[in-house]
Amino acid sequence: MNSTLVTFPGGRTRGRSTIVEAVPVGERHGLVVSETPFHPLDHTWPDQPADRGTIGGLPVADCVTGARSPEGEILLGAGIPVRRGDEGWGWLVVHVTDTPLPVGAEVDLEVDAAYRAALSAGHTACHLAALALNAALAGHWRKETRPDSLGRPDFDQAAITSSRITPHGSVDVYRLGKSLRKKGFTADGLDPEKVALEVNDRLAAWVAADAPVRVEVPGPELTARRTWHCSLPEGEATIPCGGTHVSRTGDLAGVRVTLTLDDATLTMHTECGG
Ligand SMILES: [Zn+2]
């Protein structure tokens, strides 16, 4: 099997499948099934944390990305030397347990649905906040730069250094250094509180619009190139995304950001209800 088939992009939290492989993970056991609802932490862009839940009734202590090299060796998480989806490698969801289960066994897979829902809300809020931040900072660009899907200069993609999704929130870190200045962005006069007010006004309008959100899934494999879509009043927003989401912006029951500017680092904390 070259890749684990995944059902989390469609919002699934339960499944039944066969254990096709077991790999050691330190003292623990890494179980691979043919199809899973579990979202693993991505090794290339570790934004959304791993799902919690059970496999065959056993607690899943961790859920990581595995990659099978062309020589057949399975590497895990940070030990994977190639980027997500590299051709020639197999891509696996590895469910880590303290107790082994036999290859060939058919097992129930159950994701902690409440924790997943909180992460999905945080992830949708994170994407909306990024788009609203792009809009609020549009006047800081002196050169033309790549636009986001709503046609505004894509500050988020140009400056982001890390993004961490949390239950009902996210923390995004942006670097306002020399390379961003060369691309044409100026931080002159950037008042984080004023920008946050503008971002929050826009977010309130987007939540009030109760816009539909979906993930476009071109194939069932773990590394298929999936795209987040949100039909906002001002247009169809799209962002490449490997995570999970709520189905409408109205599900979020409010999204708010706070921004802090420290040296050349802009940090956006996003929180939402729902
Ligand atoms: Zn995403």
Tab-separated table of C-alpha atoms and ligand atoms in Angstrom:
chain	number	residue	atom	x	y	z
A	1	MET	CA	0.000	0.000	0.000
A	2	ASN	CA	1.458	3.335	-1.014
A	3	SER	CA	-0.658	5.750	1.010
A	4	THR	CA	-3.162	5.664	3.836
A	5	LEU	CA	-6.630	6.677	2.652
A	6	VAL	CA	-8.077	9.395	4.892
A	7	THR	CA	-11.672	10.416	5.660
A	8	PHE	CA	-11.017	13.390	8.029
A	9	PRO	CA	-11.102	16.010	5.214
A	10	GLY	CA	-14.834	15.258	4.828
A	11	GLY	CA	-15.327	15.629	8.579
A	12	ARG	CA	-15.485	11.931	9.501
A	13	THR	CA	-14.552	10.888	13.048
A	14	ARG	CA	-15.257	7.119	12.931
A	15	GLY	CA	-14.231	4.229	10.758
A	16	ARG	CA	-13.411	0.548	10.597
A	17	SER	CA	-10.334	-0.776	8.850
A	18	THR	CA	-7.607	-3.429	8.800
A	19	ILE	CA	-4.177	-3.049	10.371
A	20	VAL	CA	-1.770	-3.431	7.460
A	21	GLU	CA	1.518	-2.594	9.162
A	22	ALA	CA	3.096	-2.152	12.600
A	23	VAL	CA	6.275	-0.103	13.087
A	24	PRO	CA	8.192	0.497	16.310
A	25	VAL	CA	7.969	4.055	17.702
A	26	GLY	CA	10.559	3.996	20.477
A	27	GLU	CA	9.023	1.753	23.141
A	28	ARG	CA	5.593	2.207	21.589
A	29	HIS	CA	3.765	0.747	18.608
A	30	GLY	CA	2.904	2.536	15.364
A	31	LEU	CA	-0.179	1.051	13.711
A	32	VAL	CA	-1.040	1.685	10.068
A	33	VAL	CA	-4.502	0.885	8.686
A	34	SER	CA	-5.710	1.063	5.095
A	35	GLU	CA	-8.225	3.858	5.794
A	36	THR	CA	-8.516	6.156	8.817
A	37	PRO	CA	-10.538	9.126	10.101
A	38	PHE	CA	-7.494	10.280	12.188
A	39	HIS	CA	-5.712	13.501	11.248
A	40	PRO	CA	-1.959	13.117	11.902
A	41	LEU	CA	0.421	15.979	12.627
A	42	ASP	CA	1.995	17.013	9.308
A	43	HIS	CA	5.804	16.890	9.295
A	44	THR	CA	6.309	19.678	6.740
A	45	TRP	CA	3.851	22.283	8.104
A	46	PRO	CA	2.799	21.107	11.603
A	47	ASP	CA	-0.138	23.506	12.065
A	48	GLN	CA	-3.059	21.332	13.230
A	49	PRO	CA	-2.303	18.955	16.140
A	50	ALA	CA	-2.944	15.219	15.861
A	51	ASP	CA	-6.415	13.882	16.607
A	52	ARG	CA	-7.065	12.032	19.865
A	53	GLY	CA	-9.184	8.903	20.201
A	54	THR	CA	-8.984	5.096	20.124
A	55	ILE	CA	-7.950	2.325	17.740
A	56	GLY	CA	-9.319	-1.134	18.462
A	57	GLY	CA	-10.392	0.258	21.844
A	58	LEU	CA	-6.829	1.334	22.748
A	59	PRO	CA	-5.997	5.005	23.379
A	60	VAL	CA	-4.097	6.664	20.518
A	61	ALA	CA	-1.228	8.346	22.396
A	62	ASP	CA	-0.089	10.235	19.301
A	63	CYS	CA	-0.792	10.288	15.579
A	64	VAL	CA	2.093	11.116	13.251
A	65	THR	CA	2.931	11.150	9.560
A	66	GLY	CA	5.002	8.227	8.304
A	67	ALA	CA	6.877	8.028	5.015
A	68	ARG	CA	8.060	4.866	3.288
A	69	SER	CA	11.285	5.428	1.386
A	70	PRO	CA	11.786	3.950	-2.091
A	71	GLU	CA	13.962	1.319	-0.299
A	72	GLY	CA	11.019	0.373	1.931
A	73	GLU	CA	12.161	1.964	5.184
A	74	ILE	CA	9.481	3.785	7.211
A	75	LEU	CA	10.486	7.116	8.745
A	76	LEU	CA	8.374	9.167	11.112
A	77	GLY	CA	7.572	12.845	11.711
A	78	ALA	CA	10.630	15.088	11.976
A	79	GLY	CA	12.805	12.158	10.797
A	80	ILE	CA	11.300	12.309	7.290
A	81	PRO	CA	13.968	13.811	4.985
A	82	VAL	CA	11.656	14.773	2.089
A	83	ARG	CA	8.726	17.156	1.771
A	84	ARG	CA	5.095	16.097	2.142
A	85	GLY	CA	3.863	14.170	-0.879
A	86	ASP	CA	7.299	13.615	-2.433
A	87	GLU	CA	6.800	11.150	-5.280
A	88	GLY	CA	8.384	7.772	-4.912
A	89	TRP	CA	7.606	7.761	-1.175
A	90	GLY	CA	4.563	6.201	0.481
A	91	TRP	CA	2.583	8.384	2.918
A	92	LEU	CA	1.086	6.843	6.030
A	93	VAL	CA	-0.987	7.796	9.060
A	94	VAL	CA	0.718	6.177	12.064
A	95	HIS	CA	-1.457	5.680	15.179
A	96	VAL	CA	0.829	5.337	18.205
A	97	THR	CA	-0.283	2.998	21.039
A	98	ASP	CA	1.291	1.621	24.214
A	99	THR	CA	-0.022	-1.895	23.507
A	100	PRO	CA	0.548	-3.770	20.238
A	101	LEU	CA	-2.231	-5.009	17.953
A	102	PRO	CA	-1.676	-7.704	15.292
A	103	VAL	CA	-1.324	-6.936	11.596
A	104	GLY	CA	-4.419	-8.258	9.819
A	105	ALA	CA	-6.798	-7.384	12.671
A	106	GLU	CA	-9.916	-5.405	11.776
A	107	VAL	CA	-10.372	-2.496	14.185
A	108	ASP	CA	-12.755	0.340	14.967
A	109	LEU	CA	-11.234	3.811	14.821
A	110	GLU	CA	-12.877	6.518	16.922
A	111	VAL	CA	-11.695	10.117	16.987
A	112	ASP	CA	-12.485	12.307	20.031
A	113	ALA	CA	-15.183	14.321	18.227
A	114	ALA	CA	-15.314	17.227	20.702
A	115	TYR	CA	-11.562	17.836	20.509
A	116	ARG	CA	-11.687	17.546	16.683
A	117	ALA	CA	-14.564	20.046	16.544
A	118	ALA	CA	-12.573	22.526	18.654
A	119	LEU	CA	-9.539	22.163	16.349
A	120	SER	CA	-11.734	22.505	13.238
A	121	ALA	CA	-13.166	25.752	14.632
A	122	GLY	CA	-9.652	27.001	15.423
A	123	HIS	CA	-8.440	26.110	11.923
A	124	THR	CA	-11.305	27.863	10.107
A	125	ALA	CA	-10.846	30.916	12.358
A	126	CYS	CA	-7.118	30.881	11.546
A	127	HIS	CA	-7.737	31.018	7.774
A	128	LEU	CA	-10.362	33.767	8.096
A	129	ALA	CA	-8.061	35.809	10.343
A	130	ALA	CA	-5.209	35.486	7.817
A	131	LEU	CA	-7.437	36.804	5.020
A	132	ALA	CA	-8.719	39.651	7.205
A	133	LEU	CA	-5.120	40.515	8.162
A	134	ASN	CA	-4.155	40.638	4.463
A	135	ALA	CA	-6.982	43.139	3.915
A	136	ALA	CA	-6.023	45.297	6.911
A	137	LEU	CA	-2.345	45.466	5.852
A	138	ALA	CA	-2.960	46.042	2.128
A	139	GLY	CA	-1.913	49.707	2.413
A	140	HIS	CA	1.556	48.735	3.665
A	141	TRP	CA	2.692	47.330	0.310
A	142	ARG	CA	4.766	49.625	-1.951
A	143	LYS	CA	5.278	47.038	-4.683
A	144	GLU	CA	2.919	44.637	-6.308
A	145	THR	CA	3.021	41.237	-4.677
A	146	ARG	CA	1.234	37.920	-5.110
A	147	PRO	CA	-2.451	38.414	-4.219
A	148	ASP	CA	-4.550	36.113	-2.042
A	149	SER	CA	-7.711	34.504	-3.397
A	150	LEU	CA	-9.701	37.689	-2.585
A	151	GLY	CA	-7.259	39.818	-4.617
A	152	ARG	CA	-5.380	41.465	-1.722
A	153	PRO	CA	-1.600	41.401	-1.253
A	154	ASP	CA	-0.925	38.082	0.457
A	155	PHE	CA	0.912	39.259	3.583
A	156	ASP	CA	0.118	35.959	5.307
A	157	GLN	CA	1.921	33.817	2.721
A	158	ALA	CA	4.788	36.285	2.271
A	159	ALA	CA	5.618	36.689	5.973
A	160	ILE	CA	4.411	33.663	7.955
A	161	THR	CA	7.022	31.628	9.830
A	162	SER	CA	4.772	29.373	11.900
A	163	SER	CA	1.101	28.638	12.460
A	164	ARG	CA	-0.230	26.590	15.380
A	165	ILE	CA	-3.876	25.607	15.613
A	166	THR	CA	-5.268	25.198	19.149
A	167	PRO	CA	-8.761	24.219	20.351
A	168	HIS	CA	-10.850	27.273	19.355
A	169	GLY	CA	-7.907	29.332	18.210
A	170	SER	CA	-4.502	29.723	16.606
A	171	VAL	CA	-1.189	31.515	16.972
A	172	ASP	CA	0.413	32.828	13.775
A	173	VAL	CA	3.890	34.330	13.726
A	174	TYR	CA	5.032	36.721	10.976
A	175	ARG	CA	8.543	37.954	10.291
A	176	LEU	CA	8.792	41.589	9.173
A	177	GLY	CA	12.470	41.397	8.259
A	178	LYS	CA	14.679	42.505	5.419
A	179	SER	CA	13.390	39.951	2.933
A	180	LEU	CA	9.789	41.136	3.418
A	181	ARG	CA	10.966	44.757	2.982
A	182	LYS	CA	12.618	43.743	-0.288
A	183	LYS	CA	9.321	42.265	-1.445
A	184	GLY	CA	7.811	45.726	-0.887
A	185	PHE	CA	6.225	45.606	2.561
A	186	THR	CA	6.776	48.532	4.906
A	187	ALA	CA	6.000	48.302	8.614
A	188	ASP	CA	6.162	52.124	8.927
A	189	GLY	CA	3.279	53.369	11.046
A	190	LEU	CA	1.973	49.857	11.687
A	191	ASP	CA	-0.165	50.104	14.830
A	192	PRO	CA	-1.038	46.528	15.920
A	193	GLU	CA	-4.076	47.633	17.933
A	194	LYS	CA	-5.550	49.596	15.034
A	195	VAL	CA	-4.925	46.721	12.642
A	196	ALA	CA	-6.569	44.278	15.082
A	197	LEU	CA	-9.682	46.494	15.258
A	198	GLU	CA	-9.991	46.425	11.478
A	199	VAL	CA	-9.374	42.660	11.355
A	200	ASN	CA	-12.018	42.056	14.036
A	201	ASP	CA	-14.627	44.206	12.239
A	202	ARG	CA	-14.135	42.186	9.069
A	203	LEU	CA	-14.224	38.872	10.970
A	204	ALA	CA	-17.501	39.867	12.637
A	205	ALA	CA	-19.024	40.564	9.199
A	206	TRP	CA	-17.785	37.219	7.832
A	207	VAL	CA	-19.195	35.277	10.805
A	208	ALA	CA	-22.512	37.172	10.488
A	209	ALA	CA	-22.639	36.209	6.784
A	210	ASP	CA	-22.713	32.513	7.832
A	211	ALA	CA	-20.707	31.661	4.696
A	212	PRO	CA	-20.361	27.983	3.706
A	213	VAL	CA	-16.938	26.380	4.244
A	214	ARG	CA	-15.750	23.187	2.553
A	215	VAL	CA	-12.572	21.281	1.821
A	216	GLU	CA	-12.082	20.285	-1.809
A	217	VAL	CA	-10.663	16.772	-1.882
A	218	PRO	CA	-9.081	15.679	-5.203
A	219	GLY	CA	-8.319	12.151	-3.941
A	220	PRO	CA	-8.563	9.963	-0.824
A	221	GLU	CA	-4.809	9.747	-0.133
A	222	LEU	CA	-3.218	11.433	2.890
A	223	THR	CA	-1.116	13.726	0.705
A	224	ALA	CA	-3.746	14.661	-1.908
A	225	ARG	CA	-3.586	18.437	-2.540
A	226	ARG	CA	-6.688	19.598	-0.717
A	227	THR	CA	-8.047	23.143	-0.782
A	228	TRP	CA	-10.070	25.069	1.802
A	229	HIS	CA	-12.949	27.051	0.300
A	230	CYS	CA	-15.118	29.711	1.913
A	231	SER	CA	-17.840	31.493	-0.093
A	232	LEU	CA	-17.522	34.952	1.486
A	233	PRO	CA	-19.765	37.878	0.438
A	234	GLU	CA	-16.782	39.459	-1.360
A	235	GLY	CA	-15.776	36.310	-3.251
A	236	GLU	CA	-14.671	32.711	-3.093
A	237	ALA	CA	-11.703	32.431	-0.724
A	238	THR	CA	-9.347	29.472	-1.206
A	239	ILE	CA	-6.247	28.350	0.697
A	240	PRO	CA	-4.288	25.079	0.238
A	241	CYS	CA	-4.926	23.114	3.438
A	242	GLY	CA	-4.397	19.662	4.900
A	243	GLY	CA	-6.551	20.121	8.005
A	244	THR	CA	-10.174	20.006	9.141
A	245	HIS	CA	-12.834	22.745	9.314
A	246	VAL	CA	-16.335	23.704	10.426
A	247	SER	CA	-18.979	23.814	7.684
A	248	ARG	CA	-20.120	27.445	8.031
A	249	THR	CA	-18.537	30.638	9.358
A	250	GLY	CA	-21.635	31.066	11.559
A	251	ASP	CA	-20.601	27.899	13.446
A	252	LEU	CA	-17.758	29.934	14.973
A	253	ALA	CA	-19.890	32.147	17.226
A	254	GLY	CA	-17.427	35.011	16.917
A	255	VAL	CA	-13.737	35.307	15.997
A	256	ARG	CA	-11.350	37.833	17.566
A	257	VAL	CA	-7.649	38.495	17.143
A	258	THR	CA	-5.049	40.325	19.168
A	259	LEU	CA	-1.821	41.476	17.523
A	260	THR	CA	1.537	42.170	19.121
A	261	LEU	CA	4.563	43.659	17.419
A	262	ASP	CA	7.891	42.826	18.985
A	263	ASP	CA	11.104	43.795	17.172
A	264	ALA	CA	10.426	42.526	13.680
A	265	THR	CA	7.913	39.860	14.698
A	266	LEU	CA	4.156	40.298	14.379
A	267	THR	CA	2.180	37.689	16.354
A	268	MET	CA	-1.531	37.139	15.817
A	269	HIS	CA	-3.513	35.296	18.506
A	270	THR	CA	-6.928	34.204	17.229
A	271	GLU	CA	-9.779	32.970	19.410
A	272	CYS	CA	-13.248	31.811	18.497
A	273	GLY	CA	-16.352	30.310	20.020
A	274	GLY	CA	-18.398	27.486	18.515
B	1	ZN	ZN	-5.236	25.167	6.801
